[in-house]
PDB file of C-alpha atoms and ligand atoms in Angstrom:
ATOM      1  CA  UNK A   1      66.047 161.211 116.737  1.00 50.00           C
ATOM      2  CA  UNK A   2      63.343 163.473 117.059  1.00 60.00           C
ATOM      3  CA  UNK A   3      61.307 163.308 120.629  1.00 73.00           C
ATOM      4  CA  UNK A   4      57.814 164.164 119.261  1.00 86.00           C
ATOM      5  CA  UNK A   5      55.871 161.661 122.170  1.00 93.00           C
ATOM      6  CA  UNK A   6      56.846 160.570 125.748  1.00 92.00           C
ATOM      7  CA  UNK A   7      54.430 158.726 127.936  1.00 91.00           C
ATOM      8  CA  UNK A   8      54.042 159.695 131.767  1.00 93.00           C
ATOM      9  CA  UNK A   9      53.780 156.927 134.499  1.00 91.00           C
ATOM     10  CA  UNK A  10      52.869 157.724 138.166  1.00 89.00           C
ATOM     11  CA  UNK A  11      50.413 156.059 139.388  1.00 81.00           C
ATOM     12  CA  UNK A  12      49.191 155.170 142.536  1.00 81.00           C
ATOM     13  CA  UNK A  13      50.944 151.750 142.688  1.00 83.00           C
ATOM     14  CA  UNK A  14      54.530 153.267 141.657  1.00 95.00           C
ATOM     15  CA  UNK A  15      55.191 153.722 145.211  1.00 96.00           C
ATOM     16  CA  UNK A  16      57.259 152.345 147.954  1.00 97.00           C
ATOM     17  CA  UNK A  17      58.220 152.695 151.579  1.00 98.00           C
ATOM     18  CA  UNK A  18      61.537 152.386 153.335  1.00 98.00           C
ATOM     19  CA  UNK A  19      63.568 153.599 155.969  1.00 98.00           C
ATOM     20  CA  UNK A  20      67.054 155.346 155.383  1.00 98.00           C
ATOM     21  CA  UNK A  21      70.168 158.484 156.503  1.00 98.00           C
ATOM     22  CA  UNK A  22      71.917 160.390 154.713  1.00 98.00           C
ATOM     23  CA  UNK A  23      75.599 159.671 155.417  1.00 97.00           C
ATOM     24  CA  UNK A  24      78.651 161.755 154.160  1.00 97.00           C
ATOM     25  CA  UNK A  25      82.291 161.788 155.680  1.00 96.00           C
ATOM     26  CA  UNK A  26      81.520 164.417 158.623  1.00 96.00           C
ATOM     27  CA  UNK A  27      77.363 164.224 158.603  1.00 97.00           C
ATOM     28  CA  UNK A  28      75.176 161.312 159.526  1.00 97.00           C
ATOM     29  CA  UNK A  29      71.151 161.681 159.155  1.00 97.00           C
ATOM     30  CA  UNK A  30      69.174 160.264 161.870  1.00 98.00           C
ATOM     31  CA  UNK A  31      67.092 157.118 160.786  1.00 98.00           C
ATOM     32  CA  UNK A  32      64.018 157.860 159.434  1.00 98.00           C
ATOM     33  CA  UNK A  33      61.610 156.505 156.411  1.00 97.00           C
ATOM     34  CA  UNK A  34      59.584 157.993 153.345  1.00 97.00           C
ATOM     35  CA  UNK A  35      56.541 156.905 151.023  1.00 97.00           C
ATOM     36  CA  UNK A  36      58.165 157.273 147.836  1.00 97.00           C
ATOM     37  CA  UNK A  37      56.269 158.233 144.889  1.00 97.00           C
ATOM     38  CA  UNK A  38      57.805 157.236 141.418  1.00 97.00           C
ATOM     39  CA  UNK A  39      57.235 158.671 138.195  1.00 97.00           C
ATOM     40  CA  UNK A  40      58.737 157.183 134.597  1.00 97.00           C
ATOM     41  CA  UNK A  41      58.896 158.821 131.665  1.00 96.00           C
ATOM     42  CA  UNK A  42      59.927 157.750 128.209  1.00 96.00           C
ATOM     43  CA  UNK A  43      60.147 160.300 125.188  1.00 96.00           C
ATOM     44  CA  UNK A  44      60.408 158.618 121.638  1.00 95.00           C
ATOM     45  CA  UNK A  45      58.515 158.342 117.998  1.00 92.00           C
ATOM     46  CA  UNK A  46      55.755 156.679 117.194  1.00 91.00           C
ATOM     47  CA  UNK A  47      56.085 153.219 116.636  1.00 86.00           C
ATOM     48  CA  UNK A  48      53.736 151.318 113.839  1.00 86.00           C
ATOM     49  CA  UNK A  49      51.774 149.933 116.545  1.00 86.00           C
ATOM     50  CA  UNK A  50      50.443 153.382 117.573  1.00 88.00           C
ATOM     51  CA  UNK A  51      52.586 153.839 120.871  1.00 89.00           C
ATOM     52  CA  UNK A  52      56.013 154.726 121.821  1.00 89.00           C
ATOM     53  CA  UNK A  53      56.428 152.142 124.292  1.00 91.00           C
ATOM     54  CA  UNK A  54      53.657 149.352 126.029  1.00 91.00           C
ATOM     55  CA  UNK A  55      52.486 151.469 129.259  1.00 91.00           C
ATOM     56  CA  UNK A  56      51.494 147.885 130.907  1.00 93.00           C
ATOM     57  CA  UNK A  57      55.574 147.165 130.364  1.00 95.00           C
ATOM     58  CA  UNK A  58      56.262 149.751 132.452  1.00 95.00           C
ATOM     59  CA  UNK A  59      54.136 149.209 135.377  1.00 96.00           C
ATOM     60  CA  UNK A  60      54.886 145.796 135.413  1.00 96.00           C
ATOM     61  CA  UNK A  61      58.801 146.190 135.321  1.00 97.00           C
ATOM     62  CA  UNK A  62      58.765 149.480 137.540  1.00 97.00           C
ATOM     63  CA  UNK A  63      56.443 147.523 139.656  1.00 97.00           C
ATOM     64  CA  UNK A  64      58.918 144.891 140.478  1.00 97.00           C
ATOM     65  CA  UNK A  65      61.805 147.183 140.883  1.00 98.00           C
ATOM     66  CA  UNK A  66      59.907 148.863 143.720  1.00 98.00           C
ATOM     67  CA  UNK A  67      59.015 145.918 145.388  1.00 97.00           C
ATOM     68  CA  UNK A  68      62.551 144.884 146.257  1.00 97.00           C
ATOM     69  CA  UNK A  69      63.140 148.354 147.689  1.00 98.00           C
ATOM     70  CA  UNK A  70      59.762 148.611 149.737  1.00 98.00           C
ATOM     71  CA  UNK A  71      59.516 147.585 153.402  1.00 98.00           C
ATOM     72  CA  UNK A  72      63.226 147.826 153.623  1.00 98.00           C
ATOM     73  CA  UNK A  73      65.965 149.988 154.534  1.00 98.00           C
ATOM     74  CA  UNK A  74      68.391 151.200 151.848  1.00 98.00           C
ATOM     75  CA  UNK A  75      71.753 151.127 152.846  1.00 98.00           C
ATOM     76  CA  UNK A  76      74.049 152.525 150.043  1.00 98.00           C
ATOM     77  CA  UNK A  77      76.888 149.452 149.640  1.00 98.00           C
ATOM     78  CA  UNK A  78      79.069 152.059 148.187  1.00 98.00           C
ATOM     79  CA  UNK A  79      79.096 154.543 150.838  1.00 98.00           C
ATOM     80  CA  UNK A  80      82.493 156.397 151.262  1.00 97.00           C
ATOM     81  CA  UNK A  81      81.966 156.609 154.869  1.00 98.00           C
ATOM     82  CA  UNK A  82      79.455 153.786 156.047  1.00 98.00           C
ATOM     83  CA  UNK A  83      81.835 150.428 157.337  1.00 98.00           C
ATOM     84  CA  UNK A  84      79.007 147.294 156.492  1.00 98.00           C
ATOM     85  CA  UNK A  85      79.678 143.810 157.286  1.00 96.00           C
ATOM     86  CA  UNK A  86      77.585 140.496 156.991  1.00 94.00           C
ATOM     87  CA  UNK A  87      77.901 138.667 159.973  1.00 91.00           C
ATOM     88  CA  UNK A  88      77.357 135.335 159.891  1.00 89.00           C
ATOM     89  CA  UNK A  89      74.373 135.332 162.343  1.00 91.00           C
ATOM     90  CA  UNK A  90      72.247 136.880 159.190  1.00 91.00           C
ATOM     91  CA  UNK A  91      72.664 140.406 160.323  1.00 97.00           C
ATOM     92  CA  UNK A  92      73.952 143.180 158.880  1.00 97.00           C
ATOM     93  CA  UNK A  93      76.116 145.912 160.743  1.00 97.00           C
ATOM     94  CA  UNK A  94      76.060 149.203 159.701  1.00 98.00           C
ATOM     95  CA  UNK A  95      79.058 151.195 161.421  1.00 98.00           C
ATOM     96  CA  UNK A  96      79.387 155.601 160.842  1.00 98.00           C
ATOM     97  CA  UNK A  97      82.417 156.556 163.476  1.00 97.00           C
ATOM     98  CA  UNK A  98      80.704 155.329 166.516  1.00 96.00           C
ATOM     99  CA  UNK A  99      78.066 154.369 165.698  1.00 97.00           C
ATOM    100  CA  UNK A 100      76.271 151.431 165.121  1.00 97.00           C
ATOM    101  CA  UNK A 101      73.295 150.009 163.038  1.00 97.00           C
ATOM    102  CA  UNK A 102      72.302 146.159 163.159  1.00 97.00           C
ATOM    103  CA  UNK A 103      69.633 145.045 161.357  1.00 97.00           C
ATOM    104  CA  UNK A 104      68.444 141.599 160.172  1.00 97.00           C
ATOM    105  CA  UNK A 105      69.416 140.748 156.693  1.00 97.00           C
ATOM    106  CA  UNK A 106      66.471 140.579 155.246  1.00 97.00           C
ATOM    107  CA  UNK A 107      65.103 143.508 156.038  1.00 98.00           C
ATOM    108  CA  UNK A 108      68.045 145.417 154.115  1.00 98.00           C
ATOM    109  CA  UNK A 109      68.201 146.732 150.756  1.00 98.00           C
ATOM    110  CA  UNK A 110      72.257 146.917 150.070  1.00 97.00           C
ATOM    111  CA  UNK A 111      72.508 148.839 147.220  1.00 98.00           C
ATOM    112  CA  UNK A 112      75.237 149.801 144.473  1.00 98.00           C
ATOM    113  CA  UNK A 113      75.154 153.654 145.241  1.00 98.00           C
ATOM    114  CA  UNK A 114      76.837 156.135 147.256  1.00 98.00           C
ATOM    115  CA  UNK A 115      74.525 158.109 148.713  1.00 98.00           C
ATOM    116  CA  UNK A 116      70.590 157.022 149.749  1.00 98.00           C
ATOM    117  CA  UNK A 117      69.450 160.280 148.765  1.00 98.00           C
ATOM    118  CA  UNK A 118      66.653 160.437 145.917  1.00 98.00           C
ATOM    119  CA  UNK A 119      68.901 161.400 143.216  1.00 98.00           C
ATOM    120  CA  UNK A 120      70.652 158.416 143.947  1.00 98.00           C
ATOM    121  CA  UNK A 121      67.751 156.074 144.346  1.00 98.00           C
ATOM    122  CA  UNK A 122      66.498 157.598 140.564  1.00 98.00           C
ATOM    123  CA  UNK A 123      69.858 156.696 139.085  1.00 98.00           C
ATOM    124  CA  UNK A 124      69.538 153.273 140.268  1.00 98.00           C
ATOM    125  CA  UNK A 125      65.773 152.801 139.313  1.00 98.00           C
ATOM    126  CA  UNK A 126      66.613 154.311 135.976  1.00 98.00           C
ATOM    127  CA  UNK A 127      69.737 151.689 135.390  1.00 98.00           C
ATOM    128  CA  UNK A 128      67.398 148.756 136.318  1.00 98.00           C
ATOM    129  CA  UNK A 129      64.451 150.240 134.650  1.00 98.00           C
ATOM    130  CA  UNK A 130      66.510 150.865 131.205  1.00 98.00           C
ATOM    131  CA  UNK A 131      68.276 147.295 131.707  1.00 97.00           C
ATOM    132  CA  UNK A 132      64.934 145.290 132.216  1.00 98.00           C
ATOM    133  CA  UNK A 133      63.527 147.232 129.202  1.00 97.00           C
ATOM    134  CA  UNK A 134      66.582 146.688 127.070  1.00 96.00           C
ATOM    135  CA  UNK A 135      66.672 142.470 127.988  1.00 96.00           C
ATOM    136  CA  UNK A 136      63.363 143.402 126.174  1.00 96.00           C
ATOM    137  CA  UNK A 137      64.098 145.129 123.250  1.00 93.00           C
ATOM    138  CA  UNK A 138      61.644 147.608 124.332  1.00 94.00           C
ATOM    139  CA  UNK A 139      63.332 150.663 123.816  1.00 94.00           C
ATOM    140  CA  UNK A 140      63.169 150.358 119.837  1.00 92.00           C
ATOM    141  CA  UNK A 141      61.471 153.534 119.182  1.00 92.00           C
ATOM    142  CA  UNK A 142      62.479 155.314 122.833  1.00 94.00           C
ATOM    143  CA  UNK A 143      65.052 158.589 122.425  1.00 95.00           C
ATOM    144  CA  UNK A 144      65.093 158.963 126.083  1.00 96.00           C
ATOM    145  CA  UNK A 145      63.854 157.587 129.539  1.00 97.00           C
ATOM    146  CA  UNK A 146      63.652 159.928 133.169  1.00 98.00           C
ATOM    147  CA  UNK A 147      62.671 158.668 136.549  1.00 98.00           C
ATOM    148  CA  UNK A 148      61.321 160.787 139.397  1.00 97.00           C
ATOM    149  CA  UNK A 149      61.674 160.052 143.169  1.00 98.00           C
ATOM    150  CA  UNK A 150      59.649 162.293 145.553  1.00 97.00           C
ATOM    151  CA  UNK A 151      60.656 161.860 148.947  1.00 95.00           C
ATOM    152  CA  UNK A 152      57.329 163.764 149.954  1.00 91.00           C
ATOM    153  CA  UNK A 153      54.754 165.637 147.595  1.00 89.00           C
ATOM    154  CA  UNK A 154      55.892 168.071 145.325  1.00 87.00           C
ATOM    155  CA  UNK A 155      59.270 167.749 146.034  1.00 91.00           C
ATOM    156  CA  UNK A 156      61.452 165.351 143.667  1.00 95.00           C
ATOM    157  CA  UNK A 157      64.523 164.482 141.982  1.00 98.00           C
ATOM    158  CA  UNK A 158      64.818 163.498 138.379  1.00 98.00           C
ATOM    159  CA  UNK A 159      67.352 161.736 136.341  1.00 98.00           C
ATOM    160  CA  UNK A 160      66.934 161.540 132.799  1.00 98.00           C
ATOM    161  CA  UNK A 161      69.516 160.483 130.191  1.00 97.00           C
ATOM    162  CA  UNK A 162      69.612 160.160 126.679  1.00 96.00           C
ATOM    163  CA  UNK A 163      68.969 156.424 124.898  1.00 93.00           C
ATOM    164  CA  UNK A 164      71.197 155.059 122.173  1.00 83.00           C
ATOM    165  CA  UNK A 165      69.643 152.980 120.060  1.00 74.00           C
ATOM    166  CA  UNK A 166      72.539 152.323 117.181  1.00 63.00           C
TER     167      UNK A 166
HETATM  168 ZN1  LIG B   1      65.154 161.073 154.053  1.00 50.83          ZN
END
């Protein structure tokens, strides 16, 4: 399908804050936290009603996404090199070699990637993104959705794939 349109979303309220380190077998980043801008694009034809896709949908959805990662720190539950456990006090223990993290449940994000770096983060805001929009049937007339993740200004990562729509 031809990509004539895409819509651009970045506003002001597309933003979150949280705390996280870069962990790999051998390298551990200090603890620190960013105010990450996000930016959503969605490439597709016209559709009869005059847009590609409903810009308020996206807001609203990306919105939400953000909200569960703001105010917390991202720990990446898949880590090849990070030992977590739940203890039964409602903490969670975040072990690299020697050392240790503990931080009250709540105030983690535990999520399904590898690495918290914003590569990462965009694949996972794209996968919830695209699945929120799909439980929708909003991606009718979409060829192709991209998320952006800037740690700081003017410097971001961007994953964009390809949407089949049989
Ligand atoms: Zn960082």
């Amino acid at each position: 399908m031809a990509s004539e349109f895409s819509i651009h979303v970045a506003k002001e309220n597309l933003k979150f804050s949280a705390a996280h380190f870069i962990a790999y077998p051998g390298f551990r980043e200090p603890l620190h936290g960013h105010n990450y801008q996000v930016g959503v694009r969605v490439e597709g034809r016209l559709a009869g009603t005059g847009y590609v896709i409903d810009f308020g949908l996206i807001k609203k959805l990306t919105k939400e996404i953000l909200d569960r990662l703001d105010e917390h720190t991202i720990i990446p539950a898949d880590s090849d090199c990070l030992k977590i456990e739940r203890s039964t006090d409602g903490q969670i223990r975040v072990c690299y070699e020697r050392d240790v993290f503990t931080f009250p449940e709540a105030d983690v994000f535990l999520a399904p990637i590898v690495h918290s770096s914003a590569e990462e983060i965009a694949r996972y805001i794209w996968r919830e993104l695209h699945g929120a929009l799909a439980a929708r049937g909003a991606l009718a007339d979409a060829s192709a959705l991209e998320i952006s993740v800037a740690e700081a200004p003017g410097q971001a990562a961007i994953y964009r794939r390809e949407i089949s729509n049989p």
